[in-house]
XYZ file of C-alpha atoms in Angstrom:
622
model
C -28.700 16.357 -21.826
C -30.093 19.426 -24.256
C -32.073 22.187 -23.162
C -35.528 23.990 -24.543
C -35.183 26.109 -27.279
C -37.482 29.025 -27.651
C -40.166 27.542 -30.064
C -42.035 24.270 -28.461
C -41.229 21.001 -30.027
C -44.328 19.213 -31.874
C -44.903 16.325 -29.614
C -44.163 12.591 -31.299
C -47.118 11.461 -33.446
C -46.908 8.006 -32.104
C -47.612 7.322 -28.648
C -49.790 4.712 -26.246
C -50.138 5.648 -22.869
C -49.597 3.844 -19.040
C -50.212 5.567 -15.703
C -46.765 5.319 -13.635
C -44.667 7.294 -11.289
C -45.630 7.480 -7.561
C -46.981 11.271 -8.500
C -49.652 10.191 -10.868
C -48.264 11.236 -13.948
C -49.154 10.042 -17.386
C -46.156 8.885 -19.070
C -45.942 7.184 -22.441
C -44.944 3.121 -23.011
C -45.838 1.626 -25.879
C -46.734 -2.463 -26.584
C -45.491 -3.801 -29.498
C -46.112 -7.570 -30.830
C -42.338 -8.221 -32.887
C -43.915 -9.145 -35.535
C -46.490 -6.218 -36.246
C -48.582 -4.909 -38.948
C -46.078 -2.166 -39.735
C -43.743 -4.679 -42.316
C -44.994 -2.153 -45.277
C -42.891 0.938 -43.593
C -39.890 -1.029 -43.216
C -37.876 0.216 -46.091
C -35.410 -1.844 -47.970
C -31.795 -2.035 -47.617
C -31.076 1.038 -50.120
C -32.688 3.372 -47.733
C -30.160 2.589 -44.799
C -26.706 3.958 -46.755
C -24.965 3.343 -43.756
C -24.067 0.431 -41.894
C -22.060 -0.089 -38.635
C -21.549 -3.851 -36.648
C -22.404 -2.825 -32.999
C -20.638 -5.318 -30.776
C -17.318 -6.966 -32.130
C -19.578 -10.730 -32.632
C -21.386 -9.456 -34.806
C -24.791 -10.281 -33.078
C -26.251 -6.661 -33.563
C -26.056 -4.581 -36.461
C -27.427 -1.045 -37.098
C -28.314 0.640 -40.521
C -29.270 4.386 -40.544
C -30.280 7.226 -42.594
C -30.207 10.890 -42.078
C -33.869 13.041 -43.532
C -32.251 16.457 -43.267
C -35.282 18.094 -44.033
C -37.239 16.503 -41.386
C -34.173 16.866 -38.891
C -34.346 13.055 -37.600
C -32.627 10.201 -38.289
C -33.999 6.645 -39.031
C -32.285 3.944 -37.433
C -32.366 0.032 -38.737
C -30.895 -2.601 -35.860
C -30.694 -6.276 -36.952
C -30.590 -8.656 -33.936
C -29.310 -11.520 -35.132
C -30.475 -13.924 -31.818
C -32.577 -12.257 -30.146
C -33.270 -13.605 -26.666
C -35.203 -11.873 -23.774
C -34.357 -7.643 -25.371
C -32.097 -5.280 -26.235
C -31.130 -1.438 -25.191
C -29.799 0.862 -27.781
C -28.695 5.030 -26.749
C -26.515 7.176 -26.746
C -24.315 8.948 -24.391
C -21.993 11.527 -23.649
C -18.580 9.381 -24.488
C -20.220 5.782 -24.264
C -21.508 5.821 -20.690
C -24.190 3.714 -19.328
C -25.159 6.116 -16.771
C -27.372 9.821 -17.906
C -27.805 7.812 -21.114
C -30.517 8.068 -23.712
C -31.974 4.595 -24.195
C -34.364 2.831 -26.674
C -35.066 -0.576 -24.827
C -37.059 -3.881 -26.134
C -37.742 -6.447 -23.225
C -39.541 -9.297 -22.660
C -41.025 -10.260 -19.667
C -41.498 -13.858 -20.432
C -45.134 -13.578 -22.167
C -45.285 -9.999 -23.948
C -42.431 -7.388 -25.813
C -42.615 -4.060 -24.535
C -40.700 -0.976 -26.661
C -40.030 2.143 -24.738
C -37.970 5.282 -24.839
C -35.959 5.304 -21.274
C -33.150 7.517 -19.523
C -30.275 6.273 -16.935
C -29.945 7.822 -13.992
C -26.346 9.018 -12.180
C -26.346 5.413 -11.451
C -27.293 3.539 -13.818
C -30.999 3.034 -12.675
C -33.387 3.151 -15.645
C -36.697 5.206 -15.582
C -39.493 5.539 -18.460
C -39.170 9.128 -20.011
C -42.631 10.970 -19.620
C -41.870 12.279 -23.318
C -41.520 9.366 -26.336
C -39.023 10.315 -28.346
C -37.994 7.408 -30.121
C -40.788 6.570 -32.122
C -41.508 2.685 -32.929
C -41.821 2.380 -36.787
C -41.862 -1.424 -37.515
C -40.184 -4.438 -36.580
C -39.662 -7.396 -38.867
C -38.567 -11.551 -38.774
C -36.408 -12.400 -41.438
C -33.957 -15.706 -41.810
C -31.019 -13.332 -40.682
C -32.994 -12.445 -37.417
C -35.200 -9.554 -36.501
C -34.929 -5.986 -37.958
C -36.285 -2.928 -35.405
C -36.998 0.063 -36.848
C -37.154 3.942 -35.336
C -36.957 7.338 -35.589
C -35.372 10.186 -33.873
C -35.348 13.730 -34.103
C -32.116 15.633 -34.017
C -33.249 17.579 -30.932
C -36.322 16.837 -29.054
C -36.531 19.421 -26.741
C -36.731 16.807 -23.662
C -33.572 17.321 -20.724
C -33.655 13.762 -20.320
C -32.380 13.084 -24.557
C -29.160 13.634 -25.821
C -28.921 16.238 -28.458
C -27.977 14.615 -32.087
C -25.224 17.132 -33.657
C -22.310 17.199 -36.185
C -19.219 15.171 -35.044
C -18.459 11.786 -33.161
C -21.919 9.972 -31.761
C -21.209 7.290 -28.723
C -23.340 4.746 -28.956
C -24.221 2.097 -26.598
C -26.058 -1.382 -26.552
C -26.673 -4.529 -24.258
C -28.159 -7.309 -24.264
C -30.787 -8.802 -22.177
C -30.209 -12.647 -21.072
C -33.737 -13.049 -19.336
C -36.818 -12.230 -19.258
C -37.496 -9.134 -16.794
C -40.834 -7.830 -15.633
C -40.364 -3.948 -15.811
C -38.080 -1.708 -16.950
C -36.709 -0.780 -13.260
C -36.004 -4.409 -13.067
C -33.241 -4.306 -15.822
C -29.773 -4.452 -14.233
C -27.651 -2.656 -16.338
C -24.193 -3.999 -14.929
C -24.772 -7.638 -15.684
C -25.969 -7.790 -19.143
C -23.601 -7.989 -22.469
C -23.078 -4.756 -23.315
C -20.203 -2.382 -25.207
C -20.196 1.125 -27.279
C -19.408 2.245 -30.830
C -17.998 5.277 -32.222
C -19.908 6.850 -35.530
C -20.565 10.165 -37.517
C -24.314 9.782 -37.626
C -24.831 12.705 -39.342
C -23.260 11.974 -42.600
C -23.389 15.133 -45.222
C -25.788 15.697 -47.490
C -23.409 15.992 -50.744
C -23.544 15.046 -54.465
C -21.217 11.916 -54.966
C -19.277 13.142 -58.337
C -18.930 10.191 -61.032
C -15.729 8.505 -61.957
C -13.991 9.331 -65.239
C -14.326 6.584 -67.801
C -10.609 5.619 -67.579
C -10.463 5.376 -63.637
C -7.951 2.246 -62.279
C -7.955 0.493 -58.868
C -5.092 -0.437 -56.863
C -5.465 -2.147 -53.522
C -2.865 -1.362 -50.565
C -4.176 -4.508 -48.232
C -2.336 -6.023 -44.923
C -0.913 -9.557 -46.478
C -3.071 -12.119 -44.814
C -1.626 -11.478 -41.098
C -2.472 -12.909 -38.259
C -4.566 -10.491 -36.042
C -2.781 -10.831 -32.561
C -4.928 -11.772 -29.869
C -4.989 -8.544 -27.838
C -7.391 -5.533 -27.361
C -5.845 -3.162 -29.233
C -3.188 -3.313 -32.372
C -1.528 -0.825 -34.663
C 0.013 -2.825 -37.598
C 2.112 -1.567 -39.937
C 3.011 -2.655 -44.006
C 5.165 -0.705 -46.847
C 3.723 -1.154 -50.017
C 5.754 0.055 -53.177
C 4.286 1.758 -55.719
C 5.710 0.787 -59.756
C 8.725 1.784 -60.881
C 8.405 5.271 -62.891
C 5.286 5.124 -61.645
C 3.933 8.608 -63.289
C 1.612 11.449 -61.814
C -1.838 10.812 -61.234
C -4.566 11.948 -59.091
C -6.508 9.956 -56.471
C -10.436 10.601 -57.045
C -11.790 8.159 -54.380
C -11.372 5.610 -51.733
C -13.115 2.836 -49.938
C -12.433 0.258 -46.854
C -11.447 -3.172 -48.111
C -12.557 -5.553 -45.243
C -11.878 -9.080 -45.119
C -15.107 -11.005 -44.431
C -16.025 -12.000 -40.898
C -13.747 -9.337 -39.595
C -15.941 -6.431 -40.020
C -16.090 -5.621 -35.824
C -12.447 -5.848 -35.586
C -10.982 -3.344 -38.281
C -11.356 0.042 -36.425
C -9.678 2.302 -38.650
C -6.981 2.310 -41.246
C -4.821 5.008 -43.141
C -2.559 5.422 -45.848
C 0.845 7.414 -45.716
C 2.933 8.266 -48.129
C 6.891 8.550 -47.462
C 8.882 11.388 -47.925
C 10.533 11.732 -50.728
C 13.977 12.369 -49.488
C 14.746 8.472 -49.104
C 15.546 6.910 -51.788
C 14.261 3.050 -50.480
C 12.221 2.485 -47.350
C 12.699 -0.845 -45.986
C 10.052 -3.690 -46.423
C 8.058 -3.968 -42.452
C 4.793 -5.993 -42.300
C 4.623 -6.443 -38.604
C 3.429 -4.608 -35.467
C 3.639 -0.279 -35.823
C 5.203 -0.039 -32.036
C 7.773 -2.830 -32.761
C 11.193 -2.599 -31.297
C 12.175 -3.443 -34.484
C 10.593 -1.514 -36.807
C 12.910 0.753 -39.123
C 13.707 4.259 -37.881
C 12.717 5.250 -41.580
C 8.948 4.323 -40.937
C 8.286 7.446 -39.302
C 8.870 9.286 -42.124
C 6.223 7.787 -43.394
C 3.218 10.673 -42.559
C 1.676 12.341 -45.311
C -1.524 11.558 -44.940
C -3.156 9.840 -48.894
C -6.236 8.249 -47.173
C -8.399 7.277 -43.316
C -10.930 5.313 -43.257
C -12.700 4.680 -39.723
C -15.918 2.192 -38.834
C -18.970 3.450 -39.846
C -16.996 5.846 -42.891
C -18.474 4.483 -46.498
C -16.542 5.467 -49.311
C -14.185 9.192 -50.062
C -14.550 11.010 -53.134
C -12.590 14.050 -53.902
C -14.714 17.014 -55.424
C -15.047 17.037 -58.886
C -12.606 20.044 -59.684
C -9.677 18.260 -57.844
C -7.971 14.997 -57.034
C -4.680 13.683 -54.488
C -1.704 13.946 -56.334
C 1.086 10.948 -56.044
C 3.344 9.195 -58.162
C 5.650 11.376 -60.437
C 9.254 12.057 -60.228
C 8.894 14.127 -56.842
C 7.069 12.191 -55.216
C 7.951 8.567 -53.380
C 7.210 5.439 -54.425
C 6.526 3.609 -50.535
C 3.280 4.235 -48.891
C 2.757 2.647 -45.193
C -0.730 0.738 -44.468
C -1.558 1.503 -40.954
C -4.792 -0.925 -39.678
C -5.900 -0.463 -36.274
C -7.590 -3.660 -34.711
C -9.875 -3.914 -32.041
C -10.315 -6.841 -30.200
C -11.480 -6.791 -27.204
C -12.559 -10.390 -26.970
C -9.192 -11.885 -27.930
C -9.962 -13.712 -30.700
C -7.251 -16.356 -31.969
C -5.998 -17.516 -35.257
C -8.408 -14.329 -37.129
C -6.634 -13.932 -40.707
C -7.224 -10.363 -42.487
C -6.357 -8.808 -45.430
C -8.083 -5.673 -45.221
C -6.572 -2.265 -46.386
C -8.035 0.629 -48.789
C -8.757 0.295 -52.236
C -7.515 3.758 -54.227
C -9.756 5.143 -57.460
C -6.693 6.862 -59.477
C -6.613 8.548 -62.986
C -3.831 9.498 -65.143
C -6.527 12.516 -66.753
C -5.623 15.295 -64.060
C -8.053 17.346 -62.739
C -7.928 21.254 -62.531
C -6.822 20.808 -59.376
C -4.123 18.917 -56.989
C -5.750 18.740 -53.641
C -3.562 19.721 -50.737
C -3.275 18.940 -46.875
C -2.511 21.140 -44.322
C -1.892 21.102 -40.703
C -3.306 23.487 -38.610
C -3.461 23.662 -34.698
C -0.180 23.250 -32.125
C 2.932 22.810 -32.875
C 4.435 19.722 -31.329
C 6.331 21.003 -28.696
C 6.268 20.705 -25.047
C 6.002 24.042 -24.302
C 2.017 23.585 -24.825
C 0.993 21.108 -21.698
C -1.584 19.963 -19.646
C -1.755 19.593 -15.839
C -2.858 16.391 -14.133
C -6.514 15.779 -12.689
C -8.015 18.543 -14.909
C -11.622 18.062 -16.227
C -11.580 20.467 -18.525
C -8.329 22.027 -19.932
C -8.147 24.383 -23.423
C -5.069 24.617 -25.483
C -5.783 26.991 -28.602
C -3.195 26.860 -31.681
C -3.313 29.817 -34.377
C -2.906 30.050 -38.039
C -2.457 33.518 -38.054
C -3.318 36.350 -40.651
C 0.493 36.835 -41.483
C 1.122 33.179 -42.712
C -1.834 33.569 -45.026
C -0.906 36.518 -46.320
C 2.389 34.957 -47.714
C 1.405 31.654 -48.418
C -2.381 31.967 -49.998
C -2.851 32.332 -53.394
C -5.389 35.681 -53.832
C -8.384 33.460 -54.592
C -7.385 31.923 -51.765
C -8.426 27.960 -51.255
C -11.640 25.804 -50.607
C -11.567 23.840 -47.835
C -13.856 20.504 -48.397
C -13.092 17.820 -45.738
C -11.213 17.559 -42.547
C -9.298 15.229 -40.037
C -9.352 16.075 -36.067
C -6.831 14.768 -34.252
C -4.972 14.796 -30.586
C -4.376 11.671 -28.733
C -5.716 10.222 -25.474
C -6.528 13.135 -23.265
C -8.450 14.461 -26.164
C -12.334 15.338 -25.680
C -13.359 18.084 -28.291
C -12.153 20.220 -31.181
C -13.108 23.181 -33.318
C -11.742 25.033 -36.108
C -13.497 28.573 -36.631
C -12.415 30.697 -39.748
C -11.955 34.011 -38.592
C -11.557 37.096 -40.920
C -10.809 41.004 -39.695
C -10.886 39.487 -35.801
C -14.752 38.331 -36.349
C -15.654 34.827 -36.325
C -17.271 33.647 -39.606
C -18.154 29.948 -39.718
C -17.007 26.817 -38.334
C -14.959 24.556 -40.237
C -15.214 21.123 -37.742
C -16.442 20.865 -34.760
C -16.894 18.042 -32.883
C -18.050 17.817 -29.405
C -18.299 14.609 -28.405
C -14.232 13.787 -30.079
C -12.846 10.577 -28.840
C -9.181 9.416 -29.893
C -10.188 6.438 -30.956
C -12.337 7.417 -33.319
C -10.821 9.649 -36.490
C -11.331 9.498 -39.757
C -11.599 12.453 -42.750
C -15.105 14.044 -42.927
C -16.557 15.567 -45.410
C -17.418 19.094 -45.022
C -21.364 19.988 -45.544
C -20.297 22.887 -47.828
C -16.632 24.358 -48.821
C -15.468 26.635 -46.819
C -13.489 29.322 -48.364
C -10.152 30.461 -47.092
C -8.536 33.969 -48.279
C -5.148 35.700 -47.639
C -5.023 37.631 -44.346
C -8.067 35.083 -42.795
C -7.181 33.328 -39.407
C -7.960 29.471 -38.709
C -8.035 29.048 -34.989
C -8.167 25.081 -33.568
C -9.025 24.706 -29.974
C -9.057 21.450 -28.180
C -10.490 20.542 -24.638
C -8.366 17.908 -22.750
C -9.465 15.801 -19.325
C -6.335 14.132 -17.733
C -8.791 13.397 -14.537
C -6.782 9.829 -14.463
C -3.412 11.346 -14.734
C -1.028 12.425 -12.013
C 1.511 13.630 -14.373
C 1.762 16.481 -16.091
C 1.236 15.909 -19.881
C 3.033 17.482 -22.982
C 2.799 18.517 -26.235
C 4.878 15.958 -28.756
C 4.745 12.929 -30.763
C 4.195 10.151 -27.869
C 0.971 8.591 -27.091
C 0.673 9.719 -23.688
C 1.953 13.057 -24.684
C -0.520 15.445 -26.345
C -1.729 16.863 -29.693
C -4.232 19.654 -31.273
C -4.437 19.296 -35.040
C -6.689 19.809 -37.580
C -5.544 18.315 -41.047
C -7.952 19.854 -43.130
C -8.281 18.979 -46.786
C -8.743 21.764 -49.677
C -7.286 22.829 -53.265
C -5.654 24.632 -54.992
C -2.756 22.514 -53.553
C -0.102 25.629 -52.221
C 3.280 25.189 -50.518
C 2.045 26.056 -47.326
C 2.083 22.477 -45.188
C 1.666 23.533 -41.668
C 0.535 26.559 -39.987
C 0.413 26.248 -36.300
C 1.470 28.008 -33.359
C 2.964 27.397 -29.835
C 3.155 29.781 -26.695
C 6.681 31.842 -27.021
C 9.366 29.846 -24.830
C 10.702 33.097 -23.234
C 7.310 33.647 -21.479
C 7.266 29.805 -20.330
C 10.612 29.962 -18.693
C 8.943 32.947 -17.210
C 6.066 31.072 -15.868
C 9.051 28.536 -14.209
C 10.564 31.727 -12.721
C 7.171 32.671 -10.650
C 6.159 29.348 -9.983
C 9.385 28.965 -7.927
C 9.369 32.572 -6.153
C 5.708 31.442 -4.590
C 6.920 27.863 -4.060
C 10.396 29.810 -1.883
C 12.610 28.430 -4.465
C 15.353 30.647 -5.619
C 14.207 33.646 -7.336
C 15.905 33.932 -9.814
C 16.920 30.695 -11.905
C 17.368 29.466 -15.840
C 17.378 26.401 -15.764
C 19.179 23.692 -18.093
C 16.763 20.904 -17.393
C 14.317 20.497 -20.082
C 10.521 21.767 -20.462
C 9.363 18.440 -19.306
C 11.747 17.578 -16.226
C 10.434 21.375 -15.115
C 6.542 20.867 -16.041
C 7.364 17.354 -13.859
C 8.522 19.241 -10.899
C 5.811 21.204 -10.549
C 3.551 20.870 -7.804
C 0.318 21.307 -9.167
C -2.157 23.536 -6.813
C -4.946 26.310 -7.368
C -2.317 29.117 -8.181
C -0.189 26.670 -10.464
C -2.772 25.668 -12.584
C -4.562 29.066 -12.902
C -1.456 31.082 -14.001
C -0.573 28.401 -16.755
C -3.985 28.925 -17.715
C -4.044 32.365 -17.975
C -0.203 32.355 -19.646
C -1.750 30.193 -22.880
C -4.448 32.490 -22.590
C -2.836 36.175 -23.342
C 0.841 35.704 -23.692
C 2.301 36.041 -27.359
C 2.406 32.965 -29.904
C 5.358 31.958 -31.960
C 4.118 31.052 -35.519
C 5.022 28.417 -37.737
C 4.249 28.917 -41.211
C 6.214 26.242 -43.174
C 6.702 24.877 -46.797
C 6.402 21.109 -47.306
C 10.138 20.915 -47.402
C 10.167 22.143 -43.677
C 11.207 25.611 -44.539
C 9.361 28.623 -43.159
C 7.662 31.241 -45.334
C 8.887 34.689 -44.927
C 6.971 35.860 -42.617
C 8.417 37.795 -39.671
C 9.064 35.673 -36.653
C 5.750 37.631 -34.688
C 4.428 37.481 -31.385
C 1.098 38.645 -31.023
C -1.936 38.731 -27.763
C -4.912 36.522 -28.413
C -6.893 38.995 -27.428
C -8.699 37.579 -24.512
C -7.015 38.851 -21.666
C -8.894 41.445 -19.738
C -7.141 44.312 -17.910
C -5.414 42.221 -14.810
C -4.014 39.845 -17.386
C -2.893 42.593 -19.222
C -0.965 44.261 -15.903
C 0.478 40.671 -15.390
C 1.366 40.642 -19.057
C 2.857 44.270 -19.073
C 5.054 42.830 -16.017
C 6.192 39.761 -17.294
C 7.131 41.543 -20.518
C 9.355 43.685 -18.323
C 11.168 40.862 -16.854
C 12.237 39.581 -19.676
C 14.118 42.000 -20.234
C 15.969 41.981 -16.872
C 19.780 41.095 -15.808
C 18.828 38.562 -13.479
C 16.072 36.632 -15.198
C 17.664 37.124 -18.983
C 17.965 34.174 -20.939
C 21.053 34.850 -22.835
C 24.020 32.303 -23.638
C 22.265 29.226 -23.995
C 20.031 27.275 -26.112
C 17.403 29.399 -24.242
C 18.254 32.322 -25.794
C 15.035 35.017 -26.858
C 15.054 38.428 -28.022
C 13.172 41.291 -25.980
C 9.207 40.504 -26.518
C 6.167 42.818 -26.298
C 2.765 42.533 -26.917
C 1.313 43.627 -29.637
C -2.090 45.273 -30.148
């Protein structure tokens, strides 16, 4: 799961010792009595900021803390009824197999403790090298509190590797009593995963002005439907002549009980060129919901489980209300409920911290990544797929103000496909820091995060988002647009001074696409020569989808020119010239095949001339 570093790892301080393994090695177990002499070290409530329900009944609960300086984190797990044990890890994207396990079992007369690995199959084994180390454990009225520590990295193949971005984390529960750890069959017990950001930064919280007002935008005591998974959707209004103020935090309301339901929730704000958006309190994918709904997408506020409260940085605040801006926001609350509960009444939403004092700055969002456009696909059955979206130097150049902007928070997003993203800032073609990363992403798990430090953008500096896409369980092609089995790559990242620059994203140029079409049919012995009037996705469908196929639309997203988009909030583009330019990582047979589909372009047969298809001659640039 991680791999040795060049400096040795200091080996755990607390350890007690069994001889196992048929080759006589000395591997460490520890025995623990629940209710041990280690109460003192068990610190209070205050020291676990962060709190997470693991299964949706509530039954488990974990608190944690992050020591920075140490480089571990300190985890707090309530059982609630605890019966014969429990297992607690983490895994690649929530799998119970080549999972890193903490596990507490009973066999009927003693509790054993033990850090423990899954094999390929689901087979547990006791790892020669203790990593979680046993801390205390606890009885109180509520049940019994477990507490243990983990390093970041541990410098043991066997652990997963704690790092910046979306954790999976698994439990189960053990029904009986079991009388070794090999004995523990994983597939039986009560088990599930949950999604969190363990690594929360280590910020200053700013303080709230004196004259700071609260207004709640909360789902109107619905009925949660009794299915796995719901998007619902409510317009709230905001007053009439409602002026300009700035948003300076936010936090999760949650209607009790329903804590392990509420998965995430947002806020959007409606454009402002509708005059009324009708009222809709009722499901988001409704037949019947109102057209103007989805122009409902400026993004005010995201909360996800496991997120504690958003504060904007001290020098700037959200902007809304005023005479340009609308008065409807949507509530979007996404429910999970995977155990079908009935009758379950919420009111949950976001409560917003406004102020009519303005700070220095309005805060801004912008949208970086891939255009949504079907031009930017990916293949069936792939494992690992990379579509890369550019804000280039050009756009910034225009739209940045010369002090350019500070980037403090940021929202990752594609949809189900998705499996990681990164946004590098890049300045004079050189990498210079990463702005999020996260390599673990899963769909169902975004919310805004906090950056550890701003990250400061300039004019003529690149932002480059790259996300990695598995369609294993697809035997369709899939495509870039708005749909959820269609695909996205966007980063909306957060930042002030608020500019006119809304979206800067790229997509592959068209011409070179229909290009792609053109050889894909000369080695399938289709006619040579065709444009065809189908669209992107009836001719991404009819491809059939071997070696060569696959490799070429690799290596077209790889080198071929980009067409940028660098747009205003009202949907018009900056001035910028409409520029293709070579990502610069094609080596010199790319390059050839480049040179040569350049060339074709501009040929008689293969033109694209006289149709919606139309392009102008293209060339790469240096």
């Amino acid at each position: 799961m991680q791999t040795h570093g060049s400096t040795p790892c200091p080996c755990p301080s607390f350890r007690l010792r069994e001889l196992a393994s048929m080759y006589f090695t000395m591997v460490a177990v520890f025995l623990v009595i629940l209710v041990v002499a280690l109460q003192g070290l068990v610190p209070r409530g205050t020291y676990f900021p962060y709190k997470v329900p693991l299964d949706p009944q509530g039954l488990l609960e974990l608190s944690w803390n992050v020591s920075y300086p140490e480089q571990a984190v300190y985890f707090q797990i309530l059982i609630r009824k605890l019966k014969f044990g429990l297992l607690f890890g983490m895994s690649d994207r929530g799998e119970f197999e080549n999972a890193d396990l903490a596990v507490l079992w009973n066999d009927g007369h003693s509790s054993y403790f033990g850090d423990a690995w899954s094999d390929a199959h689901g087979q547990l084994h006791m790892d020669s090298q203790q990593d979680y180390q046993l801390l205390g454990a606890q009885k109180a009225p509520e049940g019994l509190y477990l507490l243990f520590r983990r390093a970041f990295s541990t410098c043991d193949p066997k652990d997963y590797l704690i790092e910046d971005g979306t954790v999976h984390l698994i439990y189960g529960i053990l029904e009986n009593p079991v009388h070794s750890l090999r004995a523990i069959n994983i597939s039986t017990m009560y088990r599930g995963l949950q999604r969190v950001q363990l690594l929360k930064p280590n910020i200053t919280i700013p303080e709230l002005p004196n004259n700071v007002k609260t207004m709640e935008i909360t789902t109107p005591n619905i009925v949660i439907p009794s299915q796995e998974t719901t998007y619902w959707c409510y317009i709230a209004k905001l007053p009439d002549s409602f002026a300009k103020h700035h948003i300076v935090m936010y936090e999760p309301v949650i209607t009790a009980g329903n804590e392990a339901l509420v998965h995430h929730m947002e806020i959007f704000q409606c454009t402002a060129e509708f005059d009324s958006i009708p009222q809709y309190n009722d499901l988001c994918d409704s037949k019947m919901k109102p057209e103007r709904l989805n122009y409902c997408r400026h993004v005010l506020a995201a909360w996800a489980m496991g997120a504690q409260a958003f504060y904007y940085p001290k020098e700037a605040g959200l902007a809304f209300g005023g005479p340009d801006s609308s008065r409807y926001l949507r509530l979007e609350v996404h429910y999970h409920n995977p155990l079908l509960f009935k009758g379950r009444r919420d009111s949950s939403g976001i409560r917003l911290y406004y102020t009519a004092n303005l700070r220095p700055h309005d805060a801004g969002i912008m949208e970086l990544g891939l255009v949504y456009t079907p031009v930017m696909a990916v293949p069936p059955g792939e494992t690992t797929f990379i579509l890369t979206g550019y804000c280039t130097d050009k756009c910034t150049l225009q739209a940045l103000p010369e002090d350019g902007i500070r980037i403090f928070a940021s929202q990752l997003h594609t949809h189900l496909a998705g499996r990681k993203v990164v946004t590098v800032l890049s300045r004079d073609g050189r990498e210079q820091q990463v702005v999020n990363a996260d390599g673990h992403y899963s769909p169902h798990f975004q919310e805004i995060r906090m950056l550890k430090e701003l990250v400061a953008v300039f004019p003529g500096d690149e932002l480059i988002t790259t996300c990695t896409y598995n369609t294993e369980d697809r035997n369709k092609v899939t495509v870039g647009g708005f749909g959820i089995m269609e695909e996205m790559c966007v980063n909306y990242v957060h930042y002030y001074p608020q500019t006119q620059l809304e979206l800067c994203k790229s997509a592959v140029d068209p011409g070179y696409l229909h290009l792609y079409f053109n050889t894909v049919n000369r080695f399938n012995d289709e006619e040579v020569c065709t444009c065809p009037k189908v669209s992107v996705p009836e001719q991404f469908s009819s491809i059939p989808w071997n070696a060569f196929n696959r490799d070429v639309l690799k290596s077209l997203y790889n080198f071929a020119p980009i067409s940028v988009h660098c747009n205003k909030s009202s949907a018009v583009r900056f001035p910028v010239r409409r520029a293709f330019r070579a990502k610069g990582r094609a080596g010199g047979g790319e390059v050839m095949l480049a040179q040569r589909w350049d060339r074709e372009l501009s040929s008689p047969c293969c033109s694209l001339g006289g149709s919606e298809h139309t392009a102008p001659k293209l060339s790469l640039l240096p």
